[in-house]
Coordinates of C-alpha atoms and ligand atoms in Angstrom, one line a residue:
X1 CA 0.0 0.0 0.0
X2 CA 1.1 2.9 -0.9
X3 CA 0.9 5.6 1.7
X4 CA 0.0 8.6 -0.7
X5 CA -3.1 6.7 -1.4
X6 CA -4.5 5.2 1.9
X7 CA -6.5 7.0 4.1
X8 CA -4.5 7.4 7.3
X9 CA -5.2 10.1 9.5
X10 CA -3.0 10.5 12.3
X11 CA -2.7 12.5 14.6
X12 CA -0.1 14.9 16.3
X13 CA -1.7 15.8 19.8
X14 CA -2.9 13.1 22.6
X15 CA -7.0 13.7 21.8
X16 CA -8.2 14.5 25.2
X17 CA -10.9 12.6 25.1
X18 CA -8.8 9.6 25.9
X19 CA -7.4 8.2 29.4
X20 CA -5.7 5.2 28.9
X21 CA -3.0 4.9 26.1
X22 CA -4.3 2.5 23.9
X23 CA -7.3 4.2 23.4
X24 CA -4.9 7.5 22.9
X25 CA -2.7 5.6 20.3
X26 CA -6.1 4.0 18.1
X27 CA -7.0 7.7 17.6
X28 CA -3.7 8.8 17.1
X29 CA -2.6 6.0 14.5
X30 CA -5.9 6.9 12.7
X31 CA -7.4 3.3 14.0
X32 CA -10.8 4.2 14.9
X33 CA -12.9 7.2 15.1
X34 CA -16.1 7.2 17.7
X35 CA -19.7 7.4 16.6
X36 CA -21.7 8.1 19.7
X37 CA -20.8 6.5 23.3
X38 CA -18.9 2.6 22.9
X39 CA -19.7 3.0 19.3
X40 CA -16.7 3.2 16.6
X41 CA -15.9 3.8 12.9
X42 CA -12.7 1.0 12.5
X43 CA -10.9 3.1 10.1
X44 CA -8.4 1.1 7.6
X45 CA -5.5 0.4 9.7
X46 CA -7.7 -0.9 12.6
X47 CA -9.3 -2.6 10.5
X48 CA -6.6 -4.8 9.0
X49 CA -5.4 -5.6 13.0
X50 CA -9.0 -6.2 13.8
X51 CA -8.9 -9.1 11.0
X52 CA -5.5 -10.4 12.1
X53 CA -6.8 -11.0 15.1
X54 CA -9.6 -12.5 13.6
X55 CA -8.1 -14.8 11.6
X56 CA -5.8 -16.1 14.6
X57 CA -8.9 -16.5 16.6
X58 CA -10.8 -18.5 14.0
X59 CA -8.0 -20.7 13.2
X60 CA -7.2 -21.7 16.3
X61 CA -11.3 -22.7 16.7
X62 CA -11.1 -24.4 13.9
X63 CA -7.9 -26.4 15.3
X64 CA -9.4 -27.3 18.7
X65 CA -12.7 -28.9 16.3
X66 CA -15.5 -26.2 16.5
X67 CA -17.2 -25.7 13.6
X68 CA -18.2 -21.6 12.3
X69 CA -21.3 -20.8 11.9
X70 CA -23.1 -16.8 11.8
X71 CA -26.2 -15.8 14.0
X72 CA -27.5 -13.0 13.2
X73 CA -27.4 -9.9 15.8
X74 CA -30.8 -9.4 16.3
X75 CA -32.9 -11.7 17.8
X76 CA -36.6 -12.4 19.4
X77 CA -37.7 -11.5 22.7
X78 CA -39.6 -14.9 22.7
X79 CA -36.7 -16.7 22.5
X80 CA -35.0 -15.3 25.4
X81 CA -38.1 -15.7 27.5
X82 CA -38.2 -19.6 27.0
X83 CA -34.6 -19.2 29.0
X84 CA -36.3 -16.3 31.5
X85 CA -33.4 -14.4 30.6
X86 CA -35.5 -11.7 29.0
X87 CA -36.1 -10.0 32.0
X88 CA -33.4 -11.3 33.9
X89 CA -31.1 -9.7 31.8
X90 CA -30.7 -5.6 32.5
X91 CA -30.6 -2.5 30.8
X92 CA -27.4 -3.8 29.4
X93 CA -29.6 -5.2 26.9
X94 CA -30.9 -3.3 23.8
X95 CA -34.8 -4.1 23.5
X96 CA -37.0 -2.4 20.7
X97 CA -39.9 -3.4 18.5
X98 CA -40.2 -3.9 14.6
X99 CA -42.9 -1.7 12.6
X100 CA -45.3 -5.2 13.6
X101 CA -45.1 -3.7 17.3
X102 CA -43.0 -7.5 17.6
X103 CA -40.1 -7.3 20.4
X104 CA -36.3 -7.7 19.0
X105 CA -32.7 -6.9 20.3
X106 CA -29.4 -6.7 19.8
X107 CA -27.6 -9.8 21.1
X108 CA -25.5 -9.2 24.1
X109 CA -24.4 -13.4 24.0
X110 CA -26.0 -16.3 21.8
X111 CA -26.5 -19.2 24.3
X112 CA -30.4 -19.0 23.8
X113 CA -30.0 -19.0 19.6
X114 CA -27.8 -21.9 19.4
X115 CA -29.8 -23.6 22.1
X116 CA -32.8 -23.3 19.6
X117 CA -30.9 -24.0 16.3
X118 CA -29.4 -27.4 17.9
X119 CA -32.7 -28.4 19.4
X120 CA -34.3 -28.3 16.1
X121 CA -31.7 -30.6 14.5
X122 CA -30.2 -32.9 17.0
X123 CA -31.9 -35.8 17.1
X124 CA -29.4 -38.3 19.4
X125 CA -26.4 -38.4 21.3
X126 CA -24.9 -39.4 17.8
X127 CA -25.2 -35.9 16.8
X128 CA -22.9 -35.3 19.9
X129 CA -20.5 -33.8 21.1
X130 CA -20.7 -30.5 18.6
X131 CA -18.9 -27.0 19.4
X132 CA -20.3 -24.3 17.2
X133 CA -18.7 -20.7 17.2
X134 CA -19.1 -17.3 15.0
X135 CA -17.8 -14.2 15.2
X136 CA -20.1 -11.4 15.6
X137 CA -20.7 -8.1 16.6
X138 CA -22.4 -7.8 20.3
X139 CA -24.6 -5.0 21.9
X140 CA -24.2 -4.1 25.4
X141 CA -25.5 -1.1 26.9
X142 CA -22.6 -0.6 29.1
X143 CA -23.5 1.9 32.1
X144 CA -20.1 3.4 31.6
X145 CA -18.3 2.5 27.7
X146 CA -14.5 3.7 28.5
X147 CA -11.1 2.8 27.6
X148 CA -11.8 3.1 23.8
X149 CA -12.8 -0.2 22.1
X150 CA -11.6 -2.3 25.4
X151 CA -15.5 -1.3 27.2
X152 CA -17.8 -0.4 23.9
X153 CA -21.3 -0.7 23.8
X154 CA -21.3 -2.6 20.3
X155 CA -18.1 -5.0 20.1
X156 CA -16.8 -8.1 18.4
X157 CA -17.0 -11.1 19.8
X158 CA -15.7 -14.9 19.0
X159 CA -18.5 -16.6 21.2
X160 CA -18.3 -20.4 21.1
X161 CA -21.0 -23.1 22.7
X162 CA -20.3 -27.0 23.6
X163 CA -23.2 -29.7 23.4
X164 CA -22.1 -32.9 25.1
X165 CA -23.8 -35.7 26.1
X166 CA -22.3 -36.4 30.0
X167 CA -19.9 -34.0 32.4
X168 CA -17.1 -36.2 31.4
X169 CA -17.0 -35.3 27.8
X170 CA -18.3 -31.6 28.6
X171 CA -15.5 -31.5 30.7
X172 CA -13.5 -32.9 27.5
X173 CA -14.7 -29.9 25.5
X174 CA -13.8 -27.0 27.9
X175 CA -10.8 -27.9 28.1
X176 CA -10.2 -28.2 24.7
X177 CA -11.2 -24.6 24.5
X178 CA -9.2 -23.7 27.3
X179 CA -5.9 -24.9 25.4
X180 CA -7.5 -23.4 22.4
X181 CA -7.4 -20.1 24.1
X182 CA -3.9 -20.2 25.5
X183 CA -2.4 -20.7 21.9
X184 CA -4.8 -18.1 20.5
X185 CA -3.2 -15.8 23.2
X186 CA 0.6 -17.0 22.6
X187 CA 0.3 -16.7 19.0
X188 CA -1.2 -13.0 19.1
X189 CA 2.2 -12.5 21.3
X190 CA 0.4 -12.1 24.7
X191 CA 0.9 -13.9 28.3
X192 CA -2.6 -14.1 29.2
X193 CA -3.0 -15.8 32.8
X194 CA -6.0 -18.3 33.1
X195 CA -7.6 -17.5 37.0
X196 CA -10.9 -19.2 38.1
X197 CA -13.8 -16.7 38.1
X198 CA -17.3 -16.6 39.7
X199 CA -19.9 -18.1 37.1
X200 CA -22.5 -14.8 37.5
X201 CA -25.7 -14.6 35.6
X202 CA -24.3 -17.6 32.9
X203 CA -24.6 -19.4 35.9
X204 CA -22.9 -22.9 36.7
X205 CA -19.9 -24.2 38.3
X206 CA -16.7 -23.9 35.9
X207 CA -15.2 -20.7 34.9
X208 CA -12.1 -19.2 33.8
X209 CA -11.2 -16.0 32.8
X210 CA -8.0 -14.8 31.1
X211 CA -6.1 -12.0 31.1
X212 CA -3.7 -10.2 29.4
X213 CA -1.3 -8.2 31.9
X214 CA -1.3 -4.7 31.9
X215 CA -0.8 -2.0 34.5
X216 CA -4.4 -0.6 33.1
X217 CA -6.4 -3.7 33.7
X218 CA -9.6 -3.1 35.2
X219 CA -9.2 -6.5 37.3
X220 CA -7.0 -7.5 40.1
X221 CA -4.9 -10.7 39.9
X222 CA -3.7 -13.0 42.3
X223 CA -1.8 -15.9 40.8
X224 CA 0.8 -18.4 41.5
X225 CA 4.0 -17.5 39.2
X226 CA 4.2 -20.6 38.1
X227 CA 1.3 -20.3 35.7
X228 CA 2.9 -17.5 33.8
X229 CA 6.0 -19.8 32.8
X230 CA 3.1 -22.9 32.2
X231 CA 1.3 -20.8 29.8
X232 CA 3.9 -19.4 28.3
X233 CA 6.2 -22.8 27.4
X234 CA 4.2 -26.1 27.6
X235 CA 0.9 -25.3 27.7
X236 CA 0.9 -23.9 23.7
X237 CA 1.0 -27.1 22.3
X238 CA -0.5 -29.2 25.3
X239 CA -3.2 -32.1 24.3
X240 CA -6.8 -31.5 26.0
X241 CA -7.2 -33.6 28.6
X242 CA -3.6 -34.0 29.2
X243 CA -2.0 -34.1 32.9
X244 CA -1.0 -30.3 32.4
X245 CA -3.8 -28.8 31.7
X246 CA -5.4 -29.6 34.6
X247 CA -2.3 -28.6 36.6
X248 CA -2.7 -25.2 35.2
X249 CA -6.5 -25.4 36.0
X250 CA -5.2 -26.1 39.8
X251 CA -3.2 -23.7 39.8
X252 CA -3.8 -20.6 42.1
X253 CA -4.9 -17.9 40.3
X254 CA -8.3 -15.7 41.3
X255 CA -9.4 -12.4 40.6
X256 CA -9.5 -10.3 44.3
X257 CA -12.8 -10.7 44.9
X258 CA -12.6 -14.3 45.1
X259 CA -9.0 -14.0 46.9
X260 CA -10.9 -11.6 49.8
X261 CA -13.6 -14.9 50.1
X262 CA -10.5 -17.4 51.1
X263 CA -7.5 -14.8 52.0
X264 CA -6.0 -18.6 53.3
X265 CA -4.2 -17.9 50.4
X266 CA -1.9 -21.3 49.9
X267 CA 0.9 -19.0 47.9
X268 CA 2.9 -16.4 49.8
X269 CA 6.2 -13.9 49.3
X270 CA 7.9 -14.2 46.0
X271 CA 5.7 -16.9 44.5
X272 CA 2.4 -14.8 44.6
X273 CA 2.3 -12.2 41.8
X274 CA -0.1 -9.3 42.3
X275 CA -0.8 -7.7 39.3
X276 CA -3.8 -6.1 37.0
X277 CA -5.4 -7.4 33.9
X278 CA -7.5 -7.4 30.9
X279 CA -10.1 -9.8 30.5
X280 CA -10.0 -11.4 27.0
X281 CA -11.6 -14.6 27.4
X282 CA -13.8 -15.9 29.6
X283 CA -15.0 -19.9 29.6
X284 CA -17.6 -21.4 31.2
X285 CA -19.6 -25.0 31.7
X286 CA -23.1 -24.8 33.0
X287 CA -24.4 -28.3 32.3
X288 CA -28.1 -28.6 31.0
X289 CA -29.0 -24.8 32.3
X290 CA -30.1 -23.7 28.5
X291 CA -31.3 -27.2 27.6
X292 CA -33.2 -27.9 30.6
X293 CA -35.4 -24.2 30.0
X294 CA -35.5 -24.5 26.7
X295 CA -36.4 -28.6 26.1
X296 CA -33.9 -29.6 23.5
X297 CA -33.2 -33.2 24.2
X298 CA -31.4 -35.6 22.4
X299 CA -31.7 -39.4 22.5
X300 CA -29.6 -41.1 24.4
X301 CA -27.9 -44.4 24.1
X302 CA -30.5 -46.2 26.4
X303 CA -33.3 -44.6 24.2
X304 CA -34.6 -42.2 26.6
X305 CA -33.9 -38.6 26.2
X306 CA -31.3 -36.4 27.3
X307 CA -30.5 -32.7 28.0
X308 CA -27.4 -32.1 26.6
X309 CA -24.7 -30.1 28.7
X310 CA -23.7 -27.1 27.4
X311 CA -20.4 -24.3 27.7
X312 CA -20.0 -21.0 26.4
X313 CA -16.7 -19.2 25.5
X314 CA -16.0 -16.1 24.6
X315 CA -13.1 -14.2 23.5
X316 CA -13.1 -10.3 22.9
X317 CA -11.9 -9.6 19.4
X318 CA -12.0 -5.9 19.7
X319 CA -10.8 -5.8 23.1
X320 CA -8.0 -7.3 22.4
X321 CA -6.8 -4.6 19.8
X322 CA -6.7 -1.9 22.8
X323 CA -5.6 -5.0 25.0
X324 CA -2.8 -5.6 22.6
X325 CA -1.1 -1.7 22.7
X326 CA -1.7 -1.8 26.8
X327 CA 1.0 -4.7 27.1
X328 CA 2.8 -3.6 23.9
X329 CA 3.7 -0.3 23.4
X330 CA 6.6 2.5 24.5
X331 CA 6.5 6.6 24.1
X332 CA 6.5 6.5 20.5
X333 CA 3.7 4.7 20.0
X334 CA 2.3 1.2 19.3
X335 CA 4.6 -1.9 18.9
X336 CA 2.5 -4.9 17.3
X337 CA 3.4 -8.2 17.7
X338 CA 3.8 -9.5 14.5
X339 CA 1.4 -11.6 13.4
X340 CA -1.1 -8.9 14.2
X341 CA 0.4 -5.7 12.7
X342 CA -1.3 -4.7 9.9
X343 CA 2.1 -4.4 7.4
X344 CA 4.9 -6.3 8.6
X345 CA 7.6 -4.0 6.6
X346 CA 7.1 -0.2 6.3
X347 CA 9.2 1.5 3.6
X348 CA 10.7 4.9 4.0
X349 CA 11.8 6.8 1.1
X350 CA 13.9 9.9 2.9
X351 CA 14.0 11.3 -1.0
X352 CA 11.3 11.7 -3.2
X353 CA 12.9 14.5 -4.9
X354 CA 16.0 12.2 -5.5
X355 CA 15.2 10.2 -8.6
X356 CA 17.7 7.6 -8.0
X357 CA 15.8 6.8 -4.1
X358 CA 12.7 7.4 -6.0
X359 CA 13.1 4.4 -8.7
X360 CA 14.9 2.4 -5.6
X361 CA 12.2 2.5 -3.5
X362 CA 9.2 2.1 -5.9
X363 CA 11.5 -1.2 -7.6
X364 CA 11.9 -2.4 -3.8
X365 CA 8.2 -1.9 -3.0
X366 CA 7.6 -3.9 -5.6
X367 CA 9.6 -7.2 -5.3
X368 CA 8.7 -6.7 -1.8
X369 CA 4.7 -7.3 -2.9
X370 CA 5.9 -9.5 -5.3
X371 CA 7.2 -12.1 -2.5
X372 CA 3.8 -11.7 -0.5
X373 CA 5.6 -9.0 1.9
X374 CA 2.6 -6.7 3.1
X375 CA 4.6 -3.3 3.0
X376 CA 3.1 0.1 3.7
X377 CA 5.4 2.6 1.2
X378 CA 5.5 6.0 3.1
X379 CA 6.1 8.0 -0.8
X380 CA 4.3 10.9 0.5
X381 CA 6.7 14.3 -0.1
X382 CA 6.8 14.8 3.7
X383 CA 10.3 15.4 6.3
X384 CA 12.1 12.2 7.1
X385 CA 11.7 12.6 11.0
X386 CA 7.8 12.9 10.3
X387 CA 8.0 9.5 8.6
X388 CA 9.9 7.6 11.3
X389 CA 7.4 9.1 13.5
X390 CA 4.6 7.7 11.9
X391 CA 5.8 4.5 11.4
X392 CA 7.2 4.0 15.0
X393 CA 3.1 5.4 15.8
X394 CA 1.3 2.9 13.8
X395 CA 3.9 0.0 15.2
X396 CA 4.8 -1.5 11.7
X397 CA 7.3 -4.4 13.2
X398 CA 10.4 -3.9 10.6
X399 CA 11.4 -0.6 8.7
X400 CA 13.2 -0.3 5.8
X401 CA 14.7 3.1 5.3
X402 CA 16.0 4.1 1.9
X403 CA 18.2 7.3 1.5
X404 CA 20.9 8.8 -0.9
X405 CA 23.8 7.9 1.1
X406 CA 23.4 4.0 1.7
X407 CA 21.9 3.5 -1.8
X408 CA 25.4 5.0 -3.6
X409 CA 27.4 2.1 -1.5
X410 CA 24.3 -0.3 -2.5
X411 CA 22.8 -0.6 1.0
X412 CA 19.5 0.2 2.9
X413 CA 18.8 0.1 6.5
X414 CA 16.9 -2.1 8.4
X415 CA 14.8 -1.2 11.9
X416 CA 13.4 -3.4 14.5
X417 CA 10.3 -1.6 16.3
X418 CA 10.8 -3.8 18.7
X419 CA 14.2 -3.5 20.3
X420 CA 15.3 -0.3 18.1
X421 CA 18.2 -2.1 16.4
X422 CA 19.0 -1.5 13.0
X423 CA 21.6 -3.0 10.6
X424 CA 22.7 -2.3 6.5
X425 CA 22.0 -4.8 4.0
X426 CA 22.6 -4.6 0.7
X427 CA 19.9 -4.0 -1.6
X428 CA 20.7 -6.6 -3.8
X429 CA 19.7 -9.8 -1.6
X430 CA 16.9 -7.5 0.7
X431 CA 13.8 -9.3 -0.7
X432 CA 15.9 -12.9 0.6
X433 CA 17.2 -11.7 3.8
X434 CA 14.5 -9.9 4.6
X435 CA 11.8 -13.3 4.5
X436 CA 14.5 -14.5 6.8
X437 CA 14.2 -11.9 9.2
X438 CA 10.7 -11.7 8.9
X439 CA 10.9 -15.2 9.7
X440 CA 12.7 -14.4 13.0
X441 CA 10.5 -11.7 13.9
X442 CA 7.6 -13.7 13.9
X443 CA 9.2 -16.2 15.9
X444 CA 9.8 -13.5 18.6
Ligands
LIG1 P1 -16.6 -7.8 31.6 O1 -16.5 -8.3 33.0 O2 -15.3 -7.1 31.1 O3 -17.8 -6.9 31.4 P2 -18.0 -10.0 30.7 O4 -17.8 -11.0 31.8 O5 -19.3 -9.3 30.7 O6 -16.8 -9.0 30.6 P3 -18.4 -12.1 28.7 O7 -19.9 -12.0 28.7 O8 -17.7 -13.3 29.2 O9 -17.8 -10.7 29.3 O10 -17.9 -11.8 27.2 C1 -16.8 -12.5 26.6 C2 -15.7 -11.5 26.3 O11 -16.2 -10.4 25.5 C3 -15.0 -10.9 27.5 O12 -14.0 -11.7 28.0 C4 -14.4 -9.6 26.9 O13 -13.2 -9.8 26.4 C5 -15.4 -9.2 25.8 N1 -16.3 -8.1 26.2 C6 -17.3 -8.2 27.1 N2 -17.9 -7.0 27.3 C7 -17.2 -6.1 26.4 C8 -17.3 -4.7 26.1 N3 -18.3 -4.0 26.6 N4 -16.5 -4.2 25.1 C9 -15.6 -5.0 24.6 N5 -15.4 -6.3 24.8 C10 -16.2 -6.9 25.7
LIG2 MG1 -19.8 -7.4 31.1

């Protein structure tokens, strides 16, 4: 892409209306622009992260076995009332009518829909177990949206939902999604920490929620150390059902609240880490709640009929773009992990008025694309220090920076967001040693 012809508008200024610095930097990198209250425009750039992410999420759904579908957002006050979660729910929930004076909403959560869509199908326990998942945009009426896209009032959501015919095998499925979630979260380049949560209005008795550590979490943490090194090493590629995932399970880790309730805390001094989080995931099993309310039986192998057990798991797309520049970020702006940043190479042409840079550049852009590099191509006729600026803003993960000097001994130079380094290599071989080190990068 071509920087002269994308719409990027950045800006100089922290806006005001932001507190926390994610939000601050997805306005400043031109990311996203606000509509009313929780509500946002995702602008190109946020955009492409929001569909890295994405694509990481669904992959790694499609890996652990659950199959995609798409409900649609709005959905039938009926429905929810065969759960009595209509008027259970809150003014979190958006209720209006259609011109036939018929009561809708915007879906906060989907248990009810795929309760109904599986009840009308399923006939036996043959047609279980079945995870189903979609990603969709989510409505919540938030009594106070903040933070940007981390607390909106619409949002996207991966929300996911188990059918199993015993606890055993339900069990079998959350934590299938459990491992699923830790190599979503390792492969968007985050430690998120599993800790045991309260169940709430989803109701019952297996919960966990994960969170990505951050200074600006909204949650306190209380966690044994050892699940940090767990998560990180061999939990990525751990089997479900294997010894170590329900180690990790057993772990200590709570939010405070929970922590207050036993404050017989088995973990002391160095070994209990204290810190805040974002929630980015949150799991839970609640047996046959939905299809005990909502009669959907299946068959079972005796012949007489069953209510299937059910969990829900949901990961916060959007969220996790702000939750992303919380953990990964320094003072000149957003440093993406690399399998979510939206160009893995930006090019820098300090000349346009130099015709030699000029023809460099453009021929370099162009192999680059050429070899499936996504390169943004700053050609606009602006200062070099404004275009270092901007690139170090929007986070682009490697830089290559083409100026008069270097180019008349054959060489460009090559940045690391990251860690700042830079090195020469010779334009020549850049389009081979640059998949290498693109190949490193994304190893980390
Ligand atoms: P929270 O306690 O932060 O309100 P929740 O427990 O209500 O979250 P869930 O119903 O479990 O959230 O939804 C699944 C995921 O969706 C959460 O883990 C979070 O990442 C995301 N999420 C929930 N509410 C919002 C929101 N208002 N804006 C953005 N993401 C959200
Ligand atoms: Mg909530």
């Amino acid at each position: 892409m071509r920087l002269s012809r994308y719409f990027l508008p950045v800006l100089k200024e922290d806006p005001s209306e932001a507190q926390i610095v994610s939000h601050k930097l997805m306005l400043r990198a031109g990311m996203i622009r606000q509509q009313s209250a929780g509500i946002y425009v995702w602008l190109p750039l946020g955009l492409k992260v929001l569909r890295n992410i994405e694509r990481i999420v669904r992959e790694e759904q499609n890996r652990a076995g659950a199959i995609e579908v798409l409900m649609p957002t709005i959905q039938s006050a009926d429905l929810w009332r065969e759960s009595g979660r209509y008027d259970a729910y809150g003014p979190e929930m958006l209720r209006f009518r259609d011109r036939h004076d018929r009561e809708i909403l915007y879906g906060p959560t989907n248990e009810e829909m795929i309760t109904s869509v599986f009840r009308d199908s399923a006939r036996s326990y043959r047609d279980l177990p079945k995870t189903f998942y979609h990603i969709q945009w989510k409505f919540r009426d938030e009594v106070r949206p903040r933070f940007g896209v981390m607390r909106g009032r619409e949002f996207l959501m991966k929300d996911a939902y188990s059918f199993d015919l015993d606890a055993e095998s339900a069990k079998r499925s959350y934590d299938a999604m459990f491992v699923a979630y830790l190599r979503t979260f390792a492969r968007l380049g985050m430690v998120a920490v599993p800790v045991r949560a309260p169940t709430g209005p989803i109701g019952g008795n297996l919960s966990h929620e994960f969170h990505i550590l951050a200074d600006t979490g909204e949650s306190e943490l209380f966690y044994d150390a050892d699940v940090e090194d767990i998560t990180l090493t061999e939990l990525a590629d751990a089997a479900p059902g294997s010894e170590i995932v329900d180690r990790l399970q057993s772990i200590y880790a709570m939010e405070s609240e929970e922590h207050a309730k036993v404050e017989n805390c088995p973990i002391s001094g160095e070994q209990l880490r204290r810190r805040r989080g974002i929630e980015v995931g949150h799991i839970f099993y609640f047996g046959a709640k939905y299809t005990a309310a909502m009669n959907c039986t299946v068959q079972g192998p005796d012949g007489t009929p069953v209510h299937p057990e059910m969990g829900s798991y949901g990961i916060g797309v959007s969220r996790l773009v702000g939750g992303i520049i919380e953990a990964s970020h320094d003072e000149n702006g957003i440093i993406w992990p690399y399998e979510v940043a939206p160009y893995k190479v930006g090019l820098i042409n300090l000349r346009v008025d130099d015709a030699k840079c000029q023809a460099a550049a453009d021929d370099l852009y162009q192999k680059l694309t050429n070899a499936g590099i996504e390169v943004l191509y700053d050609d606009r006729d602006e200062r070099g220090g404004a275009k270092f600026a901007t690139m170090d803003l929007i986070g682009i993960p490697t830089q290559v920076i083409i100026g008069p000097k270097g180019l008349s001994s054959g060489v460009v130079e090559v940045k690391a967001r990251g860690n700042g380094s830079r090195e020469e290599m010779p334009i020549d071989t850049l389009v081979d040693n640059l998949s290498t080190w693109l190949k490193l990068q994304r190893k980390g």
